[in-house]
Short mmCIF file of C-alpha atoms in Angstrom, two decimals:
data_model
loop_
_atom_site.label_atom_id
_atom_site.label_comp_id
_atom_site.label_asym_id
_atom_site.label_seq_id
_atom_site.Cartn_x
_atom_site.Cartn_y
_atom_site.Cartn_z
CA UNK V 1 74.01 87.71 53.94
CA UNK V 2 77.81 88.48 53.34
CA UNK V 3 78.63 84.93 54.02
CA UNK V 4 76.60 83.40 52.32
CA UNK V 5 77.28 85.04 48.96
CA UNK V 6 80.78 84.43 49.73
CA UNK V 7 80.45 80.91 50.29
CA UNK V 8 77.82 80.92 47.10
CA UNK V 9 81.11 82.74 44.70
CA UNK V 10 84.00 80.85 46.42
CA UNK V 11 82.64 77.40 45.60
CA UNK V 12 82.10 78.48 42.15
CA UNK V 13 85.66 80.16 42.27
CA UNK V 14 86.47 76.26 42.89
CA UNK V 15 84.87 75.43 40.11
CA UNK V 16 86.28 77.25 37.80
CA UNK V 17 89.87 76.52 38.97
CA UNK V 18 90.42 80.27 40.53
CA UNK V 19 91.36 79.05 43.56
CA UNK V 20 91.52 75.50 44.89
CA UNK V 21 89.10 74.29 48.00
CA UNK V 22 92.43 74.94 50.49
CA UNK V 23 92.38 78.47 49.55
CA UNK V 24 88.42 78.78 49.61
CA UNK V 25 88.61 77.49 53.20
CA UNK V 26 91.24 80.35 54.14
CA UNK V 27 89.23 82.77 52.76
CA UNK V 28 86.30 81.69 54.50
CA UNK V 29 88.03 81.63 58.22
CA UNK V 30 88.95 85.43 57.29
CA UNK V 31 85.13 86.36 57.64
CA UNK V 32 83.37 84.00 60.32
CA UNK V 33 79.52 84.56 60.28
CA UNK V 34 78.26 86.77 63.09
CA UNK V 35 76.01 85.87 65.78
CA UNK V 36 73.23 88.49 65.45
CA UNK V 37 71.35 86.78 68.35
CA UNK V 38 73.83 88.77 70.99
CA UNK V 39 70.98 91.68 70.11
CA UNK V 40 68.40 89.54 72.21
CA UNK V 41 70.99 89.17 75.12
CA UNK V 42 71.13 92.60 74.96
CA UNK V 43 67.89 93.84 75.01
CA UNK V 44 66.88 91.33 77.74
CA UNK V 45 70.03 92.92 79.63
CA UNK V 46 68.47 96.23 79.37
CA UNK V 47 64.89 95.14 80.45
CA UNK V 48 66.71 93.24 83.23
CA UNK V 49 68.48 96.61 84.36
CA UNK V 50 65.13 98.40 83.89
CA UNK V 51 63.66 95.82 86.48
CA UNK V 52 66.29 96.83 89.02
CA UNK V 53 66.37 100.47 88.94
CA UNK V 54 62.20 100.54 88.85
CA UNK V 55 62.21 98.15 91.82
CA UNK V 56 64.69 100.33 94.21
CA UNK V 57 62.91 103.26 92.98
CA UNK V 58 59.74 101.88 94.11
CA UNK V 59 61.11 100.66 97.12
CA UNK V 60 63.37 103.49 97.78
CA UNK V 61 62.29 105.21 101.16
CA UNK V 62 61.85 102.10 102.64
CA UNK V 63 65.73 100.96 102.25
CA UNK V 64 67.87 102.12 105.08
CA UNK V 65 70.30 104.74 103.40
CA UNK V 66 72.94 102.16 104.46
CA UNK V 67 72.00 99.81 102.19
CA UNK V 68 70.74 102.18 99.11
CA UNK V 69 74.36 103.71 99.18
CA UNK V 70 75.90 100.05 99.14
CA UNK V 71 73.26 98.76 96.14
CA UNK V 72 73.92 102.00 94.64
CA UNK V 73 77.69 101.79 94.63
CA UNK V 74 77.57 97.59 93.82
CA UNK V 75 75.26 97.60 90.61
CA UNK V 76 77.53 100.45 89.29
CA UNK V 77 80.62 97.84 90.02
CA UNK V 78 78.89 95.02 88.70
CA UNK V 79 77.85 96.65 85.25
CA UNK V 80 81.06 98.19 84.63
CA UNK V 81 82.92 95.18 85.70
CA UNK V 82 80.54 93.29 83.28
CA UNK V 83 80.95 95.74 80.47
CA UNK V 84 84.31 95.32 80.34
CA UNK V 85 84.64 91.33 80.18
CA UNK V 86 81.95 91.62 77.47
CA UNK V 87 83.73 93.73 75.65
CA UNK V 88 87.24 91.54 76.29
CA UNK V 89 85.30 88.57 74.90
CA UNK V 90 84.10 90.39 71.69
CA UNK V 91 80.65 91.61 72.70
CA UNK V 92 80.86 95.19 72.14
CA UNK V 93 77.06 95.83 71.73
CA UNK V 94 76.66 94.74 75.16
CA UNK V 95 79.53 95.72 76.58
CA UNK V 96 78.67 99.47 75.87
CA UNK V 97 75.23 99.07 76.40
CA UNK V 98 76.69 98.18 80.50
CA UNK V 99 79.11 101.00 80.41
CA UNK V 100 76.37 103.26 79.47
CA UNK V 101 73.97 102.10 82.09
CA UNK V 102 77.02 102.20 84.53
CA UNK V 103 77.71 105.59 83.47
CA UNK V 104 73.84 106.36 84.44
CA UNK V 105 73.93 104.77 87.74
CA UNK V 106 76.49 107.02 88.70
CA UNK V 107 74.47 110.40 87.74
CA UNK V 108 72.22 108.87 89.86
CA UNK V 109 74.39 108.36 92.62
CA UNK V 110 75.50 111.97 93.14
CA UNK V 111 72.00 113.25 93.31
CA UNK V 112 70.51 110.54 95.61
CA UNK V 113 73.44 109.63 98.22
CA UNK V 114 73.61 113.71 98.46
CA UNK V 115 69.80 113.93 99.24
CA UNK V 116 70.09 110.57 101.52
CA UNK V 117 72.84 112.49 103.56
CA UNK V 118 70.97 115.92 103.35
CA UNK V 119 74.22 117.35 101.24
CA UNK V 120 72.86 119.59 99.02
CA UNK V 121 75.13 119.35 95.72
CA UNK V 122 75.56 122.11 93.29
CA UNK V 123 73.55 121.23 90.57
CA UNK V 124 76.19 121.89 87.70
CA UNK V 125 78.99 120.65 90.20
CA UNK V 126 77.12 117.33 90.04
CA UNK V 127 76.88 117.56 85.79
CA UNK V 128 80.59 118.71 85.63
CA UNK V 129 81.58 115.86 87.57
CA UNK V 130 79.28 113.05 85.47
CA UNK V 131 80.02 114.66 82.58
CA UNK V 132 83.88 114.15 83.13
CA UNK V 133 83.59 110.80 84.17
CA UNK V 134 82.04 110.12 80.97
CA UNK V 135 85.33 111.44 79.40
CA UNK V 136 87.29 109.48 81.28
CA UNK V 137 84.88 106.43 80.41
CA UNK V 138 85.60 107.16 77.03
CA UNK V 139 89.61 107.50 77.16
CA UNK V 140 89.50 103.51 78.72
CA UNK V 141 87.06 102.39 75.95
CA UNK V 142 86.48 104.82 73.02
CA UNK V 143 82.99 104.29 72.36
CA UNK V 144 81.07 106.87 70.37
CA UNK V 145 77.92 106.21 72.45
CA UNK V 146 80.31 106.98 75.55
CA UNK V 147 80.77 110.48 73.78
CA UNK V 148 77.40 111.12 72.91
CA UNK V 149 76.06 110.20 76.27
CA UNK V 150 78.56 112.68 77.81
CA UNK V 151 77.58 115.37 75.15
CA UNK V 152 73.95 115.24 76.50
CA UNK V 153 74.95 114.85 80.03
CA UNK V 154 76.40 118.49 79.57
CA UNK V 155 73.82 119.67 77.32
CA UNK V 156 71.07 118.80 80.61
CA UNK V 157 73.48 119.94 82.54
CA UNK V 158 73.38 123.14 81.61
CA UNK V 159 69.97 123.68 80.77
CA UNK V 160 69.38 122.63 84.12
CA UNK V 161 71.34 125.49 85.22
CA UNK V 162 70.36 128.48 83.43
CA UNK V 163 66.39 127.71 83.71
CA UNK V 164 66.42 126.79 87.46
CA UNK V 165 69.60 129.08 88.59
CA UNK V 166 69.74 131.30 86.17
CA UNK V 167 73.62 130.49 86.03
CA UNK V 168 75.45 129.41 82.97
CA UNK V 169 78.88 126.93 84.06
CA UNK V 170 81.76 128.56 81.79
CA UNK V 171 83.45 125.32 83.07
CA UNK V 172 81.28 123.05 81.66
CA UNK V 173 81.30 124.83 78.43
CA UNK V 174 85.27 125.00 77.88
CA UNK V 175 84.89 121.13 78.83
CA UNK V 176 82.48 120.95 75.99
CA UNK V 177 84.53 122.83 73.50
CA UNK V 178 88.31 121.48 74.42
CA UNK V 179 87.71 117.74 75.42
CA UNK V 180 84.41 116.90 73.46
CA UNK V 181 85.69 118.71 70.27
CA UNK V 182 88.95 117.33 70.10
CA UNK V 183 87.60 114.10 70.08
CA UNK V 184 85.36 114.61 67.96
CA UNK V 185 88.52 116.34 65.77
CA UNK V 186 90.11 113.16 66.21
CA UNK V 187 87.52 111.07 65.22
CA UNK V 188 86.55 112.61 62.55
CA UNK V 189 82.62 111.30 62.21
CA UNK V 190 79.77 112.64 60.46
CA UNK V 191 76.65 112.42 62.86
CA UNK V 192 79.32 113.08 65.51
CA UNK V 193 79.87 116.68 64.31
CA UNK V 194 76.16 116.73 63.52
CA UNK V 195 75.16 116.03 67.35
CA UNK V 196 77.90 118.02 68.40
CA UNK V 197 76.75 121.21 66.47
CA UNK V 198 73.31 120.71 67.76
CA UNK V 199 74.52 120.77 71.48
CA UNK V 200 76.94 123.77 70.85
CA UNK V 201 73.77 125.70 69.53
CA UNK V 202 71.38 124.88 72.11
CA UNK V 203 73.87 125.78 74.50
CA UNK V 204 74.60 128.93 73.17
CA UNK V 205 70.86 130.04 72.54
CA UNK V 206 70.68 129.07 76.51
CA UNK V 207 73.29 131.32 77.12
CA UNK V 208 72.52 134.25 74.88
CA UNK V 209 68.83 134.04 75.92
CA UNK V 210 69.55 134.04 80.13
CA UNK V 211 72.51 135.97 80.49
CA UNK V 212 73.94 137.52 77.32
CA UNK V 213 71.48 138.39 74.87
CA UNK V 214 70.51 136.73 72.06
CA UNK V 215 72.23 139.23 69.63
CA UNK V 216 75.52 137.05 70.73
CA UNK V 217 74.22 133.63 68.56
CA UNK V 218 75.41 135.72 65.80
CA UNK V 219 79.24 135.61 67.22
CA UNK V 220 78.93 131.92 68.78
CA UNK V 221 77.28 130.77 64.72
CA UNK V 222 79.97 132.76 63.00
CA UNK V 223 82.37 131.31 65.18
CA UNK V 224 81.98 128.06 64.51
CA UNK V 225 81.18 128.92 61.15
CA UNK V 226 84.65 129.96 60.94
CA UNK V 227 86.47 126.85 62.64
CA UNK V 228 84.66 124.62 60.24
CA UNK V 229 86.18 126.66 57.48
CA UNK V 230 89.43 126.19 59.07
CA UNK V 231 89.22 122.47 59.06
CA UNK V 232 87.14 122.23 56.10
CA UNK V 233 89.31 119.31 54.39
CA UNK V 234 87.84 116.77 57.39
CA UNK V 235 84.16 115.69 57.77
CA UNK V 236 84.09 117.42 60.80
CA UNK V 237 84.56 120.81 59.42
CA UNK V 238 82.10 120.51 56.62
CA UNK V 239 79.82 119.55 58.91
CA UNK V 240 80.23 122.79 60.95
CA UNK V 241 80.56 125.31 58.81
CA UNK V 242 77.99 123.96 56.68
CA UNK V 243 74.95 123.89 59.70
CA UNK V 244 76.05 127.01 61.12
CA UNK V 245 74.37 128.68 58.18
CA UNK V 246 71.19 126.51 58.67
CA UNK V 247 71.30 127.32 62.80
CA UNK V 248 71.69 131.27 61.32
CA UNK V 249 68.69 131.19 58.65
CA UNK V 250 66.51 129.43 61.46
CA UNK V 251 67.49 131.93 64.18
CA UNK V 252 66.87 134.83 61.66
CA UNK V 253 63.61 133.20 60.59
CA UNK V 254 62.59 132.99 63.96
CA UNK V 255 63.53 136.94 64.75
CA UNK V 256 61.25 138.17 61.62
CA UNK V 257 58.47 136.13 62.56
CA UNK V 258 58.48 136.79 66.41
CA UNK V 259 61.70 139.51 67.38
CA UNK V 260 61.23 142.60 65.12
CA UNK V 261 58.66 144.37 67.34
CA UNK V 262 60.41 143.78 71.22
CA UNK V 263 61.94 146.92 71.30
CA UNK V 264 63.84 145.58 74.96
CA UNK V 265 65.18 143.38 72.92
CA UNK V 266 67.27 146.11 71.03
CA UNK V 267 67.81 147.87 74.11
CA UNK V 268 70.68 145.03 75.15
CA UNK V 269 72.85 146.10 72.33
CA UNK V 270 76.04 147.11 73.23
CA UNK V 271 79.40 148.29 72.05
CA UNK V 272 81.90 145.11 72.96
CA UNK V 273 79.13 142.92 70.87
CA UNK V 274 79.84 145.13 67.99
CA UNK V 275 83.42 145.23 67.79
CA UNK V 276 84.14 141.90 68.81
CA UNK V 277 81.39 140.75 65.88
CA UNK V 278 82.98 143.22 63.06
CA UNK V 279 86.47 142.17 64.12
CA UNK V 280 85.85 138.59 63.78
CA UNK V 281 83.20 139.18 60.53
CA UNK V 282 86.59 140.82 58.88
CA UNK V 283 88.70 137.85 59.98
CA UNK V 284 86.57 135.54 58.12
CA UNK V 285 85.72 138.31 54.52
CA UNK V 286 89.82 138.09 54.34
CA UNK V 287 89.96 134.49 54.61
CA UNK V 288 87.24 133.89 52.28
CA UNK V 289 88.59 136.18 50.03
CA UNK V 290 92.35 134.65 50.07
CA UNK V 291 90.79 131.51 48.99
CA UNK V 292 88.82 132.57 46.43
CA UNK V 293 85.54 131.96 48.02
CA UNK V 294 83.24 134.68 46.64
CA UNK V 295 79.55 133.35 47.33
CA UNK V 296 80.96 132.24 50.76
CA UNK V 297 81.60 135.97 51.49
CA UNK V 298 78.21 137.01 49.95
CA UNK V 299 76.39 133.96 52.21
CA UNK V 300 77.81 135.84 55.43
CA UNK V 301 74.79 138.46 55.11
CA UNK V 302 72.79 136.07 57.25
CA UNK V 303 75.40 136.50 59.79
CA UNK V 304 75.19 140.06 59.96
CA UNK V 305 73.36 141.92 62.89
CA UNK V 306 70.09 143.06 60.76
CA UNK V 307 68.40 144.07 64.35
CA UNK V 308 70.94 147.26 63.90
CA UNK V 309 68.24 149.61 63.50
CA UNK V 310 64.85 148.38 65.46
CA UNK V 311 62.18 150.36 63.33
CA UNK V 312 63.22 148.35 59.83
CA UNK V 313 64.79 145.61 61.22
CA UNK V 314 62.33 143.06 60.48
CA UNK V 315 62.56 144.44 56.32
CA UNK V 316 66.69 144.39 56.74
CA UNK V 317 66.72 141.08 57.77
CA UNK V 318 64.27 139.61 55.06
CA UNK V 319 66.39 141.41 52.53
CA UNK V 320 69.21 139.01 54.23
CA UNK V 321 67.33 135.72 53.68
CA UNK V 322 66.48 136.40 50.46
CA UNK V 323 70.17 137.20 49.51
CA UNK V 324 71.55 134.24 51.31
CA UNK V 325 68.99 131.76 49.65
CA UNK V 326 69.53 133.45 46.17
CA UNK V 327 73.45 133.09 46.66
CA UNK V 328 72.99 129.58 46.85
CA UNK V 329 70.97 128.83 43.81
CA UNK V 330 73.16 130.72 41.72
CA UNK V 331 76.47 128.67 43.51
CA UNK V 332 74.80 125.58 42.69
CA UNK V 333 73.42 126.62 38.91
CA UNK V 334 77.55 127.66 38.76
CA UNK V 335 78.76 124.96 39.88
CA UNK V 336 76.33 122.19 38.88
CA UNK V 337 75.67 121.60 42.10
CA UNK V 338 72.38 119.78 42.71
CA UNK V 339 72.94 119.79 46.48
CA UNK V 340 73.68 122.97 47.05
CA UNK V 341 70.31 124.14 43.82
CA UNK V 342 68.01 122.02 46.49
CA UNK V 343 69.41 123.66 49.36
CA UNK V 344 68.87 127.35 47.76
CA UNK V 345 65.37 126.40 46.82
CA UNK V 346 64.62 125.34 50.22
CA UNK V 347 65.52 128.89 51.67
CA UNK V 348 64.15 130.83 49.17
CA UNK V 349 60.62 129.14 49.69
CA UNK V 350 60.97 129.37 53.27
CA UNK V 351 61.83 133.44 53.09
CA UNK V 352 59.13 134.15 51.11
CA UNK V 353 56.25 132.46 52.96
CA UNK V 354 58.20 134.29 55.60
CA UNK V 355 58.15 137.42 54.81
CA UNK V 356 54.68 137.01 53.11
CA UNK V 357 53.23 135.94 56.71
CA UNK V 358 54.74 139.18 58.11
CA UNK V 359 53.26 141.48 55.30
CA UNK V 360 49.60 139.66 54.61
CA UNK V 361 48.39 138.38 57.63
CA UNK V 362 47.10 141.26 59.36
CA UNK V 363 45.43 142.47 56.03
CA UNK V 364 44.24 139.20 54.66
CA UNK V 365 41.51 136.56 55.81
CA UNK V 366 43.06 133.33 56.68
CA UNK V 367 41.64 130.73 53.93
CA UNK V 368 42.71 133.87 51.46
CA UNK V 369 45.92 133.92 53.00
CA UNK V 370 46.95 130.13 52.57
CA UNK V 371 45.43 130.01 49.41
CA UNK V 372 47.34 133.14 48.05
CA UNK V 373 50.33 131.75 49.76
CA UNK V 374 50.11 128.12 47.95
CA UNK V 375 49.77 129.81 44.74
CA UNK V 376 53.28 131.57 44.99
CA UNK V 377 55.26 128.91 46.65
CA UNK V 378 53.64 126.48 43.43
CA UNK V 379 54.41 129.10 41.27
CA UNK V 380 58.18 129.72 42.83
CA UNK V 381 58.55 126.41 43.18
CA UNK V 382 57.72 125.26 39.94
CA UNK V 383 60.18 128.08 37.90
CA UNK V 384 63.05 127.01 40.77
CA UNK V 385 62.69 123.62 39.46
CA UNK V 386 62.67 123.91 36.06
CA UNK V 387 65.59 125.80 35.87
CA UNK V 388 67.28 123.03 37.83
CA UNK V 389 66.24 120.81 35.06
CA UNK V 390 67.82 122.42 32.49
CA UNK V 391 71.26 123.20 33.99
CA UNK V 392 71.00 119.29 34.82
CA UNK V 393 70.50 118.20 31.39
CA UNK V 394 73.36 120.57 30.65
CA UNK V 395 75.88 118.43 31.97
CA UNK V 396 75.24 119.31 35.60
CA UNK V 397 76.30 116.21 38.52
CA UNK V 398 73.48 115.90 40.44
CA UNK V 399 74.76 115.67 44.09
CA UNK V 400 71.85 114.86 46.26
CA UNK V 401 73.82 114.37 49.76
#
């Protein structure tokens, strides 16, 4: 479409004495029309791989473990081999598309010669190793799907780990954290920091749920809450400190709702959680505060431990949401901020059919309930928006990223 308006404006450039038909045919060799048929070559490169893998599957006990360790070893050649003239000719959609089947085939091969040859690999040994060839994939071709792939590969990795071995890999983790993140640092990519937020929390929910408890999401949220601050003039750090919030409100949503009355839960408290959480929950008020950041510091409520006192807890941290959804509204009404007025709107719907669950469904039938519960969320919603209309038509810049 690009080339042809391009050809459509430079001829009339020509016409109008602009430029003169040499010119026009310089301009034109700058911006050669792209082949969009290399899509179909590699799709039917992908179904061709798929054919492969499902026929030795298939076929798999009844290949001498010879010859599955040699076809094993030769398709991952052959795709990486052909992944990287594709790419030297130009063809990057296909070219990654082999490194990243490559990159599979060699998962596979750790698992299945070790079973073949009865040597029974640690399971995050196997995932620490995949997931570093993947970095070192990436360092000879820096492909964001390269990243990503080795993101997940870590992110199964350990899931694999703490719900079959109870075991969380402090290894794979730092691996996670240093290598991943600096590249991601580096690169400096929106859904990259997105994906690589989502990992970080899963993996830390993993973690606090198996072997910590999950009164330490507060300290893994807050930190990265807190290194998104610190690089909060890239996309990266916006990005972080902005979710960790949204991770926070969902995990305290989810302890109201489901938390407040598993008293063992409470019972894992103890003193190095609080000190290392106040120290760093200081750290953060003084920065804050240095920069002049006052509804940051008042949006840190959701970040503090509400589950302090077991009996009320479930009232203390409702108190929270409502505080953190409110502090939003008024920084966008402020600030003319339409992004941040939709964002506070959001939350405060979502804490008050919250907290209205935990107060009138025991009490209430449920067609009452939902119908009671409709009314104020129309009602809430309808006053939230208004308001937003008028601090719009006051000159407000609606922001709707």
């Amino acid at each position: 479409m690009k080339n042809q308006w391009l050809e459509k404006e430079s001829k009339r450039w020509v016409e109008e004495e602009v430029i003169d038909s040499q010119q026009r045919k310089a301009i034109l060799n700058l911006y050669p029309a792209k082949n969009n048929t290399s899509i179909f070559f590699t799709f039917a490169f992908m179904l061709f791989s798929l054919a492969v893998l499902t026929f030795l599957a298939s076929n798999w006990t009844d290949i001498y473990p010879l010859i599955r360790t040699t076809l094993l070893l030769g398709f991952l050649i052959v795709f990486y081999y052909l992944g990287t003239r594709w790419i030297e000719d130009g063809k990057r959609l296909i070219g990654e598309v082999s490194y990243l089947i490559a990159l599979l085939l060699f998962g596979f091969s750790i698992f299945l010669i070790g079973e073949m040859y009865h040597y029974h690999f640690n399971s995050i040994f196997a995932f620490l190793v995949w997931s570093f060839v993947a970095l070192l994939l990436y360092l000879s071709y820096s492909s964001r799907w390269i990243w990503a792939a080795g993101v997940l590969i870590i992110v199964v990795g350990q899931m694999v780990n703490l719900f079959g071995l109870r075991e969380f890999s402090w290894i794979l983790f730092i691996l996670f954290v240093l290598a991943y993140g600096l590249i991601l640092y580096a690169r400096n990519i929106r859904w990259m920091a997105i994906v690589y937020s989502i990992a970080f929390f899963i993996q830390i929910l993993g973690l606090s749920a198996e072997k910590l408890s999950l009164v330490w999401v507060t300290f893994f949220l807050i930190s990265l809450y807190f290194i998104g601050k610190l690089i909060g003039s890239t996309e990266v750090g916006k990005v972080l400190h902005s979710l960790a919030p949204v991770y926070m409100f969902l995990f305290v949503v989810f302890h109201v709702l489901f938390i407040s009355g598993d008293f063992q839960f409470y019972e894992e408290l103890n003193v190095v959680y609080f000190v290392v959480h106040i120290f760093l929950m200081s750290l953060i008020i003084l920065y804050l505060y240095m920069k002049k950041e006052i509804f940051s510091i008042v949006q840190l409520v959701i970040f503090i431990p509400t589950f302090v006192i077991p009996e009320a807890s479930d009232y203390v941290a409702s108190v929270a949401l409502f505080i953190f959804s409110v502090s939003h509204l008024m920084e966008g009404f402020k600030f003319k901020n339409q992004r941040h007025m939709n964002f506070g709107t959001a939350t405060f719907l979502i804490s008050t059919f919250v907290v209205y669950s935990k107060v009138a469904w025991g009490y209430l039938s449920q067609s009452l309930f939902f119908l009671v519960a409709g009314v104020i969320l129309f009602v809430i919603g309808y006053l939230l928006n208004r308001q937003q209309k008028m601090y719009i038509e006051e000159g407000g810049e609606r922001n709707d990223s």
